[in-house]
Structure formats: structure tokens, C-alpha cells
PDB file of N, CA and C in Angstrom:
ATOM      1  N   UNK Y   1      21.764  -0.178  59.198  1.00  0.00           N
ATOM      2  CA  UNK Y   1      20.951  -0.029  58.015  1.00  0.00           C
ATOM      3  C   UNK Y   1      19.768  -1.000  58.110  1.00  0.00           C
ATOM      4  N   UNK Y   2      18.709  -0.388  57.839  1.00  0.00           N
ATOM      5  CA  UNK Y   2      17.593  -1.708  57.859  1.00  0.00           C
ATOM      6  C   UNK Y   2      17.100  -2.469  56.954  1.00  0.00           C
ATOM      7  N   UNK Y   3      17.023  -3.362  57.113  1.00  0.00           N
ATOM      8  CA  UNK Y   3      16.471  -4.481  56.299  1.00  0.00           C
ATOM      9  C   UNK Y   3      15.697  -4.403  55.315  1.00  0.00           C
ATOM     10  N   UNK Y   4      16.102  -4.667  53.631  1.00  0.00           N
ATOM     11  CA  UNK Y   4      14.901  -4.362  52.934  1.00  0.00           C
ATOM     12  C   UNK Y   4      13.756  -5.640  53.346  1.00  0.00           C
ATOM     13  N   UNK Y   5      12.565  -4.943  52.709  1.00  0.00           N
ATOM     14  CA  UNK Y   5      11.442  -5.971  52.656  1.00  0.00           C
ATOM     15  C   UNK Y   5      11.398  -6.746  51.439  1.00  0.00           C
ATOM     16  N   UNK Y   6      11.801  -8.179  51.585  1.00  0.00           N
ATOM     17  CA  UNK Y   6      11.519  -8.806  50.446  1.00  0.00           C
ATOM     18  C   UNK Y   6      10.299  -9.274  50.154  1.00  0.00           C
ATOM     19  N   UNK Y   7       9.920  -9.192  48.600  1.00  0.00           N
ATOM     20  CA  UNK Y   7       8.820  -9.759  48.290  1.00  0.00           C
ATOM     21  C   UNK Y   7       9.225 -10.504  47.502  1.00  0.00           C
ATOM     22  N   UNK Y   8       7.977 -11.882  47.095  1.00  0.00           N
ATOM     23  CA  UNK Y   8       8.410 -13.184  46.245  1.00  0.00           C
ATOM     24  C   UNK Y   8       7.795 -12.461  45.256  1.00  0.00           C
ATOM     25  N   UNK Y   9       8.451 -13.046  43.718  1.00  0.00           N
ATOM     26  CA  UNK Y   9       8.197 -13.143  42.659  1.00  0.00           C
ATOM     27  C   UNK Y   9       6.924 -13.149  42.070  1.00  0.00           C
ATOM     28  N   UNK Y  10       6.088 -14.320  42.941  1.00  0.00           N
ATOM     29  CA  UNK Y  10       4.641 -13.997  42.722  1.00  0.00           C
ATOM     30  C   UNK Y  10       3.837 -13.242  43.003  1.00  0.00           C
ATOM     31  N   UNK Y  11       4.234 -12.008  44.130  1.00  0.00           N
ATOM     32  CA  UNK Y  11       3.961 -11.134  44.312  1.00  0.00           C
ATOM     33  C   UNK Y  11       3.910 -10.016  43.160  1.00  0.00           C
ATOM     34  N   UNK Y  12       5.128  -9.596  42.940  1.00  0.00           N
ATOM     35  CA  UNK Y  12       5.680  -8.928  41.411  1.00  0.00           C
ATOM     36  C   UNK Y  12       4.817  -9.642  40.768  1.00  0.00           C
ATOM     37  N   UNK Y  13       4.461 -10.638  39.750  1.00  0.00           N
ATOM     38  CA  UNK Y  13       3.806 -11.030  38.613  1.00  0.00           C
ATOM     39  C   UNK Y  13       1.820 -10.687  38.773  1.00  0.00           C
ATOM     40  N   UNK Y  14       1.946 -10.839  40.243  1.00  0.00           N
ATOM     41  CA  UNK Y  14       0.238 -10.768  40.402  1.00  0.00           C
ATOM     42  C   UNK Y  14       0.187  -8.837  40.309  1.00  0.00           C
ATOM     43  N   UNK Y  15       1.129  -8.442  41.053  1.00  0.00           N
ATOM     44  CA  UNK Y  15       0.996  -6.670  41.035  1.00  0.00           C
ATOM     45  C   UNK Y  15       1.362  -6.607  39.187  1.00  0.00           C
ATOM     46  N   UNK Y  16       1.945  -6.796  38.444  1.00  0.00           N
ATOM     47  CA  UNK Y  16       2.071  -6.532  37.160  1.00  0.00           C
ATOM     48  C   UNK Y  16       1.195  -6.971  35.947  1.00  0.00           C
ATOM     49  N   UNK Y  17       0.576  -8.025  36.402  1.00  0.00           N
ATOM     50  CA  UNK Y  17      -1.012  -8.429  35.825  1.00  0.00           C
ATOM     51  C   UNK Y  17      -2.168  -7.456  36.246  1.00  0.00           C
ATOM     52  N   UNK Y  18      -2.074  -7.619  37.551  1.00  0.00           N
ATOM     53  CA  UNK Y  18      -2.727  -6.511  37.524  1.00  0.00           C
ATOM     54  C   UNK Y  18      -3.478  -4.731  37.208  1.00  0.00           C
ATOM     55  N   UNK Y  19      -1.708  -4.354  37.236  1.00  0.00           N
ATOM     56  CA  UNK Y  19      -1.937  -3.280  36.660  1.00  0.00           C
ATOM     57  C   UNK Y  19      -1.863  -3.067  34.722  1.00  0.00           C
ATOM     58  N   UNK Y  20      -1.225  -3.980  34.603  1.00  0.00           N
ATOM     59  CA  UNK Y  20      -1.951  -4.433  32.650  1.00  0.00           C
ATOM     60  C   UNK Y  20      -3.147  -4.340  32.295  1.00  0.00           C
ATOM     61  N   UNK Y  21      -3.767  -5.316  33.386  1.00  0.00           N
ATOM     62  CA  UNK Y  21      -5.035  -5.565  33.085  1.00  0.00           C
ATOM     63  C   UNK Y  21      -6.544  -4.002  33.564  1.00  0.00           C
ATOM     64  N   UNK Y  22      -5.751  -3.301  34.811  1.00  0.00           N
ATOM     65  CA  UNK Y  22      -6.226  -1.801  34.167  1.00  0.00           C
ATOM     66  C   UNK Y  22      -6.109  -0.845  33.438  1.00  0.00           C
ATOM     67  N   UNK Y  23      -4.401  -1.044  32.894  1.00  0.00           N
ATOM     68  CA  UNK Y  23      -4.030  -0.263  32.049  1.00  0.00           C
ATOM     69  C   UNK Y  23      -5.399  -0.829  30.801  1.00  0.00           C
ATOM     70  N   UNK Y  24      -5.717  -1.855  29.946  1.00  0.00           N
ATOM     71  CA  UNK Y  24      -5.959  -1.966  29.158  1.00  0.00           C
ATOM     72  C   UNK Y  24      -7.668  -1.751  29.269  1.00  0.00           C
ATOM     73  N   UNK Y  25      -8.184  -2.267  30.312  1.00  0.00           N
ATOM     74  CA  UNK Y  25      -9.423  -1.683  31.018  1.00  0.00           C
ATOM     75  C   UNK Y  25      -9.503  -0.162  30.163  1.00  0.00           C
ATOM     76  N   UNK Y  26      -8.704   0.606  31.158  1.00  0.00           N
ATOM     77  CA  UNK Y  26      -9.074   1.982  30.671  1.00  0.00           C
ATOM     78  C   UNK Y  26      -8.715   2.380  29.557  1.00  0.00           C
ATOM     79  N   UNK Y  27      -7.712   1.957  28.564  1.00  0.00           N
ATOM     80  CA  UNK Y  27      -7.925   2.194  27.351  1.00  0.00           C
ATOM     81  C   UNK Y  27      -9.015   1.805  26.585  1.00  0.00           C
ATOM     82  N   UNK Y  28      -9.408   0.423  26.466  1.00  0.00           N
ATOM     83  CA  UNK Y  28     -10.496  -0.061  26.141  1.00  0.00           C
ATOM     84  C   UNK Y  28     -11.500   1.005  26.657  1.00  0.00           C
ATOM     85  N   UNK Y  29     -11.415   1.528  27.746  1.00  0.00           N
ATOM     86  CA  UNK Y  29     -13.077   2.246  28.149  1.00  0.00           C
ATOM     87  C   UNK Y  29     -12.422   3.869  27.210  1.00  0.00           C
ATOM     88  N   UNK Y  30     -11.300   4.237  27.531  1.00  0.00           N
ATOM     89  CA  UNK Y  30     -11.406   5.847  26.718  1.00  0.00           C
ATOM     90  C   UNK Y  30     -11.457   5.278  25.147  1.00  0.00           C
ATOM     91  N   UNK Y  31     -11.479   4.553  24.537  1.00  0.00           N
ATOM     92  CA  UNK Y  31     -11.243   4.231  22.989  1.00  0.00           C
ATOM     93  C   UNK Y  31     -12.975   4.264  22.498  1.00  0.00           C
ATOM     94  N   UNK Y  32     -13.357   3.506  23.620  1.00  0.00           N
ATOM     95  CA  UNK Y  32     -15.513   3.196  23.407  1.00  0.00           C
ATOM     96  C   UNK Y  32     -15.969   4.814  23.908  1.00  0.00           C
ATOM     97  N   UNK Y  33     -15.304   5.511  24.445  1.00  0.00           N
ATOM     98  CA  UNK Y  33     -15.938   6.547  24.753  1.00  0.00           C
ATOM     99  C   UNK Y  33     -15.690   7.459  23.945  1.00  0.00           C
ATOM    100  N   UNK Y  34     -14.662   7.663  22.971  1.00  0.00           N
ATOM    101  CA  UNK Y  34     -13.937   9.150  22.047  1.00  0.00           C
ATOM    102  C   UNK Y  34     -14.058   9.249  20.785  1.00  0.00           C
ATOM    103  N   UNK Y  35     -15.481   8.071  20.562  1.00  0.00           N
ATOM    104  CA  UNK Y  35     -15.976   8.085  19.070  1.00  0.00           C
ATOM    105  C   UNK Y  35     -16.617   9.471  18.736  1.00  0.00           C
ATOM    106  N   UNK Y  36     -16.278  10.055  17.913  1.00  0.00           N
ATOM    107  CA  UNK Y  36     -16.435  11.724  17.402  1.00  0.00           C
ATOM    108  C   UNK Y  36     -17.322  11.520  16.632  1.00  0.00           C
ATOM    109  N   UNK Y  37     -18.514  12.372  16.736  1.00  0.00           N
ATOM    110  CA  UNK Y  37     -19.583  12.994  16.472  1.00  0.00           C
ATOM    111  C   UNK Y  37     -19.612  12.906  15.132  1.00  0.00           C
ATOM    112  N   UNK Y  38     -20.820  12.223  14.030  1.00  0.00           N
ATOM    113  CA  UNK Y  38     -20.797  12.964  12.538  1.00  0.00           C
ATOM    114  C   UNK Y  38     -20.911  14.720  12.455  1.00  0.00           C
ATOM    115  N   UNK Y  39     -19.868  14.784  11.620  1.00  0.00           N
ATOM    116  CA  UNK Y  39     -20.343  16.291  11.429  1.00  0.00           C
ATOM    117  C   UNK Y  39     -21.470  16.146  10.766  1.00  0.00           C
ATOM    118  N   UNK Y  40     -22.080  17.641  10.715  1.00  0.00           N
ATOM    119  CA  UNK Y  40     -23.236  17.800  10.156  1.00  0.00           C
ATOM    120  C   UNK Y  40     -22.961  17.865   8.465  1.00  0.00           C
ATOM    121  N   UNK Y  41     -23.880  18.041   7.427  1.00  0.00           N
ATOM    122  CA  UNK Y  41     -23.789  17.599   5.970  1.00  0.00           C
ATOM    123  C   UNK Y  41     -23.688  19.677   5.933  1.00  0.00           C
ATOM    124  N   UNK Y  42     -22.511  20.147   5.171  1.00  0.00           N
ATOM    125  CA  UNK Y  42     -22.457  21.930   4.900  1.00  0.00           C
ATOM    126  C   UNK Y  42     -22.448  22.016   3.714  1.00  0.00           C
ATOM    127  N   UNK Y  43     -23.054  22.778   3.195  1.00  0.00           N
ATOM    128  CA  UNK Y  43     -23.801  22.999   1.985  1.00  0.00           C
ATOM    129  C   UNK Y  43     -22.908  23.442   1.063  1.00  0.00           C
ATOM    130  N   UNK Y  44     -22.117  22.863  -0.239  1.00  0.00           N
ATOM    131  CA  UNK Y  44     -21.026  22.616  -1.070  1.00  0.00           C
ATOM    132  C   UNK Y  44     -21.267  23.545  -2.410  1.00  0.00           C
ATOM    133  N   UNK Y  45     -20.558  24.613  -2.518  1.00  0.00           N
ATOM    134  CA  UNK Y  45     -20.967  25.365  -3.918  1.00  0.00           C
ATOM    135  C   UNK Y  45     -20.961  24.702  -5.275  1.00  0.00           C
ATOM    136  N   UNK Y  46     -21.479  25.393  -6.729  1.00  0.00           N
ATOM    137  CA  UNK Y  46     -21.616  23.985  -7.048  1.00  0.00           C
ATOM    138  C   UNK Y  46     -19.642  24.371  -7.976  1.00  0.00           C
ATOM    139  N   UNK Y  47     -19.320  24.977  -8.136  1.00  0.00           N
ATOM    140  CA  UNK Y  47     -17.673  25.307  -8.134  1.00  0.00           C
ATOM    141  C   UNK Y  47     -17.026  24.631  -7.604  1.00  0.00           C
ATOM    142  N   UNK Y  48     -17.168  24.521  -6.200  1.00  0.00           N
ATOM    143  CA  UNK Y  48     -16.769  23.679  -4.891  1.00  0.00           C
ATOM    144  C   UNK Y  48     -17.039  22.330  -5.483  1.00  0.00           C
ATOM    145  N   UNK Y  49     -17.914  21.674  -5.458  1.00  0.00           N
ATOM    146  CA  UNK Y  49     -18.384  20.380  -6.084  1.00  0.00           C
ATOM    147  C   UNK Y  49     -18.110  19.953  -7.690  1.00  0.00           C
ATOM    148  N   UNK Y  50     -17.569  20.761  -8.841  1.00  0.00           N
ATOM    149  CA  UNK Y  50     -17.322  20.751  -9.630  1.00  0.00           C
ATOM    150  C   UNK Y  50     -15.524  20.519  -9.528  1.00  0.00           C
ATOM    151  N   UNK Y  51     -15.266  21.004  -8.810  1.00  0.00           N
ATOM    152  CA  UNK Y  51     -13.684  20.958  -8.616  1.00  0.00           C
ATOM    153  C   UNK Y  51     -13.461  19.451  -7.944  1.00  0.00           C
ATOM    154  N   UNK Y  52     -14.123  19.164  -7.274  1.00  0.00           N
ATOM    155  CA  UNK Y  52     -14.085  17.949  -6.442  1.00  0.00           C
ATOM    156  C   UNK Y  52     -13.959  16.518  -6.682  1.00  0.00           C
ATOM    157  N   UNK Y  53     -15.173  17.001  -7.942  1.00  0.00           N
ATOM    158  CA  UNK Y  53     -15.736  16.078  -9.510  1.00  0.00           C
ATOM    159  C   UNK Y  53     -14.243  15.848 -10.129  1.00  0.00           C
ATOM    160  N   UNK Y  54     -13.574  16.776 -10.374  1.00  0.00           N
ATOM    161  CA  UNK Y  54     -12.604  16.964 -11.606  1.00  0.00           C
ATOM    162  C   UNK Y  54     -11.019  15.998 -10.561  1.00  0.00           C
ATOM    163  N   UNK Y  55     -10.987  16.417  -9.336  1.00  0.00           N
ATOM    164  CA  UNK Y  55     -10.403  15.791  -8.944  1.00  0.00           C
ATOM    165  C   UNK Y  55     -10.541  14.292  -8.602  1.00  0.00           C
ATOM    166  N   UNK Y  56     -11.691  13.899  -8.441  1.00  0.00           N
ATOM    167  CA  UNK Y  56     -11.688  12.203  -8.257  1.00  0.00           C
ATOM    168  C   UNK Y  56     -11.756  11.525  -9.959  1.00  0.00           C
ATOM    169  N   UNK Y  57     -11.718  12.544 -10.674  1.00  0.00           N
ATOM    170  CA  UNK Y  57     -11.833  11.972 -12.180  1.00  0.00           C
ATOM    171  C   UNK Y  57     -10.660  11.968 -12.709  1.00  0.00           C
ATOM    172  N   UNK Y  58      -9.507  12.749 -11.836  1.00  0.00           N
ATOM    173  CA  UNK Y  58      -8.003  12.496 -12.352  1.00  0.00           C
ATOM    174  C   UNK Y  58      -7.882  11.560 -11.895  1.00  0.00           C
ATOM    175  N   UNK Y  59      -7.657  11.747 -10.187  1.00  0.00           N
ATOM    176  CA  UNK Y  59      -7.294  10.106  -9.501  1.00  0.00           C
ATOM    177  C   UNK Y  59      -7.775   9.053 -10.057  1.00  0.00           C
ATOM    178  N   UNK Y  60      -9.051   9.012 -10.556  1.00  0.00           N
ATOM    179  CA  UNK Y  60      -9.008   7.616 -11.332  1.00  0.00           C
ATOM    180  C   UNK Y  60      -8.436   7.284 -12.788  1.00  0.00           C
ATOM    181  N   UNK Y  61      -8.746   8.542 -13.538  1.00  0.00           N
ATOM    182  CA  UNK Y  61      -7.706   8.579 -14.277  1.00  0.00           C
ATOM    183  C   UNK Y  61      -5.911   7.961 -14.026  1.00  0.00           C
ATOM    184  N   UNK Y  62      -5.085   8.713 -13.163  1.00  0.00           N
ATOM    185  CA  UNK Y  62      -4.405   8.360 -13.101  1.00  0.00           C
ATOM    186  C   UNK Y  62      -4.291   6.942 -12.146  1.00  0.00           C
ATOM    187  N   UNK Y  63      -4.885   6.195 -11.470  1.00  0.00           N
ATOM    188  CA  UNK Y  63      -5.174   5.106 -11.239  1.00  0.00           C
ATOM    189  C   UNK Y  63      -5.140   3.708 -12.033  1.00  0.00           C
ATOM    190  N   UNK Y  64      -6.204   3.871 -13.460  1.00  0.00           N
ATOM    191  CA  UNK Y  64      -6.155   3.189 -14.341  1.00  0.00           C
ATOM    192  C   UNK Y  64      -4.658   3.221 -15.261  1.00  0.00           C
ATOM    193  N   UNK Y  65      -4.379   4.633 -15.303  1.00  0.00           N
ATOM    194  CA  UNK Y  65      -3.345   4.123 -16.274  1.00  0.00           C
ATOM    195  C   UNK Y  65      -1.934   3.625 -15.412  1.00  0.00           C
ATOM    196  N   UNK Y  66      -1.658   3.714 -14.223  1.00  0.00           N
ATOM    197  CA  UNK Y  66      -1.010   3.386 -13.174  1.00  0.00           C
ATOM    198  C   UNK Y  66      -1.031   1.474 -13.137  1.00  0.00           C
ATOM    199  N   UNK Y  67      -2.432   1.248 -13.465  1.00  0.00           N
ATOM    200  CA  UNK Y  67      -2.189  -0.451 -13.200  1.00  0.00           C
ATOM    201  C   UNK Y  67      -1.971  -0.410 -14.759  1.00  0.00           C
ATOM    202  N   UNK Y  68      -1.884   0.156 -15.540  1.00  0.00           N
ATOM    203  CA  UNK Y  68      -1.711  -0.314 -17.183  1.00  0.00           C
ATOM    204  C   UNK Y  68       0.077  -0.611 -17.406  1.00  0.00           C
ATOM    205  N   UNK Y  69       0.457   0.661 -16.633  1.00  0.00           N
ATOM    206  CA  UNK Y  69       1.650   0.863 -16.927  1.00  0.00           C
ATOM    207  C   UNK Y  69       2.850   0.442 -15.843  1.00  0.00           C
ATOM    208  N   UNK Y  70       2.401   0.126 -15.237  1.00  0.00           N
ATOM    209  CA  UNK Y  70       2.669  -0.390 -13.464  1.00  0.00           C
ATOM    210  C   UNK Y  70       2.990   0.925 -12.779  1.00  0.00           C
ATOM    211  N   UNK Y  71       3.547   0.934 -11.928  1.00  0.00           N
ATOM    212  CA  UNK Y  71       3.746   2.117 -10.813  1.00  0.00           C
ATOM    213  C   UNK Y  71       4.248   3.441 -10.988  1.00  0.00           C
ATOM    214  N   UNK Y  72       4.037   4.302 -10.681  1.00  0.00           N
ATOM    215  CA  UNK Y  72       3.450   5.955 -10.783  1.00  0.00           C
ATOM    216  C   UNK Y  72       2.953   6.447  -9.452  1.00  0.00           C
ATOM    217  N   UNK Y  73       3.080   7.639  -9.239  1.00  0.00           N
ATOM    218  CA  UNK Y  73       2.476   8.923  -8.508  1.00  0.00           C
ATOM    219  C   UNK Y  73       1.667   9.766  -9.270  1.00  0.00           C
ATOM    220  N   UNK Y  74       0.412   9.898  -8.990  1.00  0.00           N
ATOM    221  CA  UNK Y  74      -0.460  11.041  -9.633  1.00  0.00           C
ATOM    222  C   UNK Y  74       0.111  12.223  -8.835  1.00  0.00           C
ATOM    223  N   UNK Y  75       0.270  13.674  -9.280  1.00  0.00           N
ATOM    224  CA  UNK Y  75       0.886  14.742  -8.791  1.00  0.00           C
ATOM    225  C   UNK Y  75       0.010  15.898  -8.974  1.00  0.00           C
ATOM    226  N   UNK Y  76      -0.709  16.333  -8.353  1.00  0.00           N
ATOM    227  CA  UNK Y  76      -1.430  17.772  -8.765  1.00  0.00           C
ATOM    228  C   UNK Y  76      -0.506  18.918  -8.210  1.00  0.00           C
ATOM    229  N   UNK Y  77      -0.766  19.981  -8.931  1.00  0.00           N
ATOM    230  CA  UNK Y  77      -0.651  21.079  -9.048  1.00  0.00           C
ATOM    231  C   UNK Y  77      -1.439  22.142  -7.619  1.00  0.00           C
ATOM    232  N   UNK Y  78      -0.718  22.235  -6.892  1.00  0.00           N
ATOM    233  CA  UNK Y  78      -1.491  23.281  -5.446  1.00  0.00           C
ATOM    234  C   UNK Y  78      -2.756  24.529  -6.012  1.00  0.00           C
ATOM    235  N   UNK Y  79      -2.130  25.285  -6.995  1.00  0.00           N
ATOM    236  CA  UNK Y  79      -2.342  26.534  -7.567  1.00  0.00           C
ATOM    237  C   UNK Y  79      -3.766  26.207  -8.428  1.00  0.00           C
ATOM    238  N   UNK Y  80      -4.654  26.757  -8.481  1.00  0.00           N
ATOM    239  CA  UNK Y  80      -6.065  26.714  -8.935  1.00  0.00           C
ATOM    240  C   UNK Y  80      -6.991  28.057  -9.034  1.00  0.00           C
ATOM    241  N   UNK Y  81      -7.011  28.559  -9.923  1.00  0.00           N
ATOM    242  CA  UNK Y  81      -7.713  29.987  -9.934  1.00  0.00           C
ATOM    243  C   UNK Y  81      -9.038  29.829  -8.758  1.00  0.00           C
ATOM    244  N   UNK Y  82      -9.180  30.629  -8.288  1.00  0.00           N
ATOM    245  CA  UNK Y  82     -10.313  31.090  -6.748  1.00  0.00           C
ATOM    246  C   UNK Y  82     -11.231  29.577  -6.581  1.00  0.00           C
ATOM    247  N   UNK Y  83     -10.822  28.752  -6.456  1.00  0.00           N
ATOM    248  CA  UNK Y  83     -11.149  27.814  -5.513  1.00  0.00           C
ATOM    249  C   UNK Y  83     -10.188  26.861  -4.789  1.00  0.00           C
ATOM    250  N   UNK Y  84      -9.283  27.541  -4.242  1.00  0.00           N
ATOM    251  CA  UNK Y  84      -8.588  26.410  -3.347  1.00  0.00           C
ATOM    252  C   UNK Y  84      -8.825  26.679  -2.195  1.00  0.00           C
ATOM    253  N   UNK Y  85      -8.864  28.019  -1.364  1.00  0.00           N
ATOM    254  CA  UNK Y  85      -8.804  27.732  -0.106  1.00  0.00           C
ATOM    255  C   UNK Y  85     -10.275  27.353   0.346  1.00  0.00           C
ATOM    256  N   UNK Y  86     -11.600  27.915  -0.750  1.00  0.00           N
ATOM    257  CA  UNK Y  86     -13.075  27.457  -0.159  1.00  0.00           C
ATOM    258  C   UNK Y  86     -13.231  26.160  -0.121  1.00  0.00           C
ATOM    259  N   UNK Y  87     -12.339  25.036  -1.323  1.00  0.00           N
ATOM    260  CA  UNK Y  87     -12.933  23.936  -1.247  1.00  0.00           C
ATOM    261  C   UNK Y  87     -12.142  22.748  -0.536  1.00  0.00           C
ATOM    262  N   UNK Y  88     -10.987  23.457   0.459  1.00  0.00           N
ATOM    263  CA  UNK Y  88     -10.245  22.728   0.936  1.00  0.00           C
ATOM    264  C   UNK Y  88     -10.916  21.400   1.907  1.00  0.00           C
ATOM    265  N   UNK Y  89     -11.658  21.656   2.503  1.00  0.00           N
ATOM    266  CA  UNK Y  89     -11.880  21.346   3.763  1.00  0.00           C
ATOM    267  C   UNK Y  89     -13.161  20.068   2.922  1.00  0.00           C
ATOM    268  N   UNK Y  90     -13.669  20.110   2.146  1.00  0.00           N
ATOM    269  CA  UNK Y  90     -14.610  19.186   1.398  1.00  0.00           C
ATOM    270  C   UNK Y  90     -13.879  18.261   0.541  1.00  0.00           C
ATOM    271  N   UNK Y  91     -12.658  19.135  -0.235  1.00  0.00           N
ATOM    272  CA  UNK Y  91     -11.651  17.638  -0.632  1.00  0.00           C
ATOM    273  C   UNK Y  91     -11.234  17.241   0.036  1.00  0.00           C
ATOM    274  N   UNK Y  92     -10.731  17.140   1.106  1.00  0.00           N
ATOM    275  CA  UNK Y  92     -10.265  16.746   2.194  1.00  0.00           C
ATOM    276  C   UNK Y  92     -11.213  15.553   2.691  1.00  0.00           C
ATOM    277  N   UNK Y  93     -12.295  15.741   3.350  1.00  0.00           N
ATOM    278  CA  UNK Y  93     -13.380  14.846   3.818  1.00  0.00           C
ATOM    279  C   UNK Y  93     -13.553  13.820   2.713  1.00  0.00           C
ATOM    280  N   UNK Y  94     -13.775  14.648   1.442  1.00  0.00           N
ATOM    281  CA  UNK Y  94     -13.616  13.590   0.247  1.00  0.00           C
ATOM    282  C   UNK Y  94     -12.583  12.292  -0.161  1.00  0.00           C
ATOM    283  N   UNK Y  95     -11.557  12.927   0.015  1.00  0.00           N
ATOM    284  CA  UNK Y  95     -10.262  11.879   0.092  1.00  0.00           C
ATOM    285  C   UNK Y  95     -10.031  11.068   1.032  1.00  0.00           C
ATOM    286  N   UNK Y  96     -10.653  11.697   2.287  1.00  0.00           N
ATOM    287  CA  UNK Y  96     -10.523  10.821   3.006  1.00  0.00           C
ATOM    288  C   UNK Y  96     -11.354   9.166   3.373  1.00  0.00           C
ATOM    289  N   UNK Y  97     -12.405   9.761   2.856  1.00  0.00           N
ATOM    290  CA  UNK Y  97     -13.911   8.998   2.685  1.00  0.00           C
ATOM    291  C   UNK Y  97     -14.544   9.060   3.605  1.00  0.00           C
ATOM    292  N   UNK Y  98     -14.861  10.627   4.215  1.00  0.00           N
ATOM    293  CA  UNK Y  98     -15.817  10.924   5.395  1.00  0.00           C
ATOM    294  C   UNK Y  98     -17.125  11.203   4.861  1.00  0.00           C
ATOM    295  N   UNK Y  99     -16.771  11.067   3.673  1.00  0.00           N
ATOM    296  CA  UNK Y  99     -18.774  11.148   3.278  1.00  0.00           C
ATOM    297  C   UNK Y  99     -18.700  10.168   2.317  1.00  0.00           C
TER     298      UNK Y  99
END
């Protein structure tokens, strides 16, 4: 049987620094590189924007009375006569604070 090849310890620690130190290299470089594009500004009906209104005026609504009363969940309702699925995608950006 033949002989393994031993290597010293400092061998192992310099090969394992090493490859850390590209692992984090290239994350660091894909993280500076995969900053996503502003979307462009899409033109908001004013229904669309009225609904939007009504929703950041509950959340604060229920916000304020939340620190009055201490802790709570504000809960909406899914169901909304003909504007939920157009104005999804703008409350969304909204809540999130992409605009």
C-alpha cells in the first residue's frame, strides 16, 4: 500500500484562508454587481391611487391606536369590489417603500 502524503497543518490553514478569502472576494464582487435596476415610474389610475390612499390611512390608523392601546394586528379584508387585482402590484411597491 503506498504511503499517504502528509501535509503540515500550516499547509491546511494557508489552503483554507485562502479559499475564504475568495469565497468572500466573489461574493463581495456578485453582491456590487446584482444591484437591480429602478423600475420605471407606471402610470397609477386614480381608483388605483385612491385605494392605496385609503390603505396607508388605515395602517396608520391602526398604528396609532395600536401604541394607545398596546399591541394589535391591523387585518384587512382580501375582497374589494374591481380593484384588487389592478392595484396589486402598486400596493405592493407601496408597502414595501419602493417609491
Amino acid at each position: 500500500m503506498p504511503e499517504p502524503i502528509r501535509t503540515s497543518r500550516r499547509t491546511w490553514v494557508a489552503a483554507w484562508v485562502a479559499l475564504c478569502a475568495a469565497g468572500l472576494a466573489a461574493t463581495a464582487g456578485l453582491n456590487a454587481s446584482s444591484a437591480p435596476d429602478p423600475r420605471p415610474e407606471r402610470p397609477v389610475s386614480a381608483e388605483c391611487a385612491e385605494y392605496v390612499a385609503d390603505v396607508e390611512r388605515r395602517l396608520a390608523e391602526a398604528k396609532a391606536e395600536r401604541e394607545d392601546e398596546g399591541d394589535g394586528v391591523p387585518a384587512f379584508s382580501r375582497v374589494r369590489g374591481g380593484t384588487g387585482d389592478d392595484c396589486r402590484d402598486e400596493l405592493r411597491d407601496r408597502l414595501r417603500g419602493d417609491r
